[in-house]
C-alpha positions as semicolon CSV with decimal commas, in nm:
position;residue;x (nm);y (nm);z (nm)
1;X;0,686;0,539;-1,325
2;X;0,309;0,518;-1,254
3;X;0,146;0,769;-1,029
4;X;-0,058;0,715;-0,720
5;X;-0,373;0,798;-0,905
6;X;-0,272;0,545;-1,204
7;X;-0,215;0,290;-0,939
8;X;-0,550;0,361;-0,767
9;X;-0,758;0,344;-1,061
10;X;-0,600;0,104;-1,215
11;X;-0,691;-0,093;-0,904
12;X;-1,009;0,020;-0,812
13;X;-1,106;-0,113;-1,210
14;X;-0,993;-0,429;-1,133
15;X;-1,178;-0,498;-0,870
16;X;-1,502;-0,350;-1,013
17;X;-1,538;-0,018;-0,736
18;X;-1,681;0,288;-0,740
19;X;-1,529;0,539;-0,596
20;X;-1,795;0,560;-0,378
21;X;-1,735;0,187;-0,277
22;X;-1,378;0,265;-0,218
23;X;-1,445;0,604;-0,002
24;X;-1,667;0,398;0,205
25;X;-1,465;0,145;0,287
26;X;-1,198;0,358;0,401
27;X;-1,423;0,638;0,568
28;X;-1,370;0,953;0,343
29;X;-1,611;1,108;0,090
30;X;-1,542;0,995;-0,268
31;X;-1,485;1,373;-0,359
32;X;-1,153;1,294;-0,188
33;X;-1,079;0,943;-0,349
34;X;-1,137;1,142;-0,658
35;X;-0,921;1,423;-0,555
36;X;-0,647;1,101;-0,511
37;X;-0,686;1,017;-0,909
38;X;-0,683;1,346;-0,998
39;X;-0,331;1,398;-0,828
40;X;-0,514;1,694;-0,585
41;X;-0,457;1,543;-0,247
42;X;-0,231;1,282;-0,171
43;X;-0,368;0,995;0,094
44;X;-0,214;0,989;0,495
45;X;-0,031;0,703;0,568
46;X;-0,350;0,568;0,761
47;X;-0,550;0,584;0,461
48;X;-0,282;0,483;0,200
49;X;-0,274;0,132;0,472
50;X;-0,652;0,116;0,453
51;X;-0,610;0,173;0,045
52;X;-0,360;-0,146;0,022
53;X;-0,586;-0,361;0,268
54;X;-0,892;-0,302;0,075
55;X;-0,672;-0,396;-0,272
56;X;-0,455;-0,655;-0,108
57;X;-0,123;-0,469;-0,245
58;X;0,126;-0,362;-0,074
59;X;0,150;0,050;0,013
60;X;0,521;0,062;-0,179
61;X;0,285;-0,103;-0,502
62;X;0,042;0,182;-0,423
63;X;0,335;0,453;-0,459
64;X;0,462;0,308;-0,740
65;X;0,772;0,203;-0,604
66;X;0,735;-0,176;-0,709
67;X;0,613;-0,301;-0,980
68;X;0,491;-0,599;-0,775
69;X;0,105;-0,600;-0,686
70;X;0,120;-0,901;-0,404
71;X;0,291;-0,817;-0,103
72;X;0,443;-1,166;-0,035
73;X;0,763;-0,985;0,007
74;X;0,597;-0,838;0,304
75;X;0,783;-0,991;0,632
76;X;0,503;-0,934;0,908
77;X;0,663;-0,901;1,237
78;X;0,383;-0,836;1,404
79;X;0,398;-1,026;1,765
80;X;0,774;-1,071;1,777
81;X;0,950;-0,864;2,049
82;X;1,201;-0,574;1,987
83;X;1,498;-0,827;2,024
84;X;1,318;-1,069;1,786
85;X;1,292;-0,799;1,533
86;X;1,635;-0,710;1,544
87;X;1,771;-1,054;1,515
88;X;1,559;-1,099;1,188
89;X;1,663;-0,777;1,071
90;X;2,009;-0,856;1,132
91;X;1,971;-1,217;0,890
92;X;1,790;-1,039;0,644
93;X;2,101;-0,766;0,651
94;X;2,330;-1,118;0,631
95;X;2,172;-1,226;0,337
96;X;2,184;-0,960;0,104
97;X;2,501;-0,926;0,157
């Protein structure tokens, strides 16, 4: 199963980063997105987010718990209400059943 840091540089090489680029972008120094590859320091949540923003992957891609780079999959619920949620939660439960 790929690491975090094989999934990080695998990504940051594909889209041509430094880590520089990518430590700006997500407002560290690149001591600590090297300190990521080298399996030192693992990222918070809020910067393994900002990590699958800037790549366009999903965080569970990032971990290496999917082998799946786009994040189609993803079901945003962002706007719905609480009961809204829990009625598409409840389908979702239906159907993979």
């Amino acid at each position: 199963m790929p690491s975090i840091a094989d999934r990080l540089i695998l990504l940051r090489k594909k889209y041509n980063l430094s880590q520089t680029d990518v430590a700006n972008q997500i407002g560290v120094t690149p001591a600590l997105i090297s300190a990521y590859e080298k399996l030192e320091r693992k990222p918070s949540i809020d910067k393994l987010i900002a990590l699958a923003d800037i790549f366009h992957v999903s965080t569970d891609y990032i971990l290496g718990r999917t082998f799946k780079e786009d994040s189609s999959a993803v079901l945003s619920v962002e706007g719905l209400s609480e009961k809204q949620i829990k009625i598409v939660r409840e389908l979702i439960f239906e159907f993979k059943k």
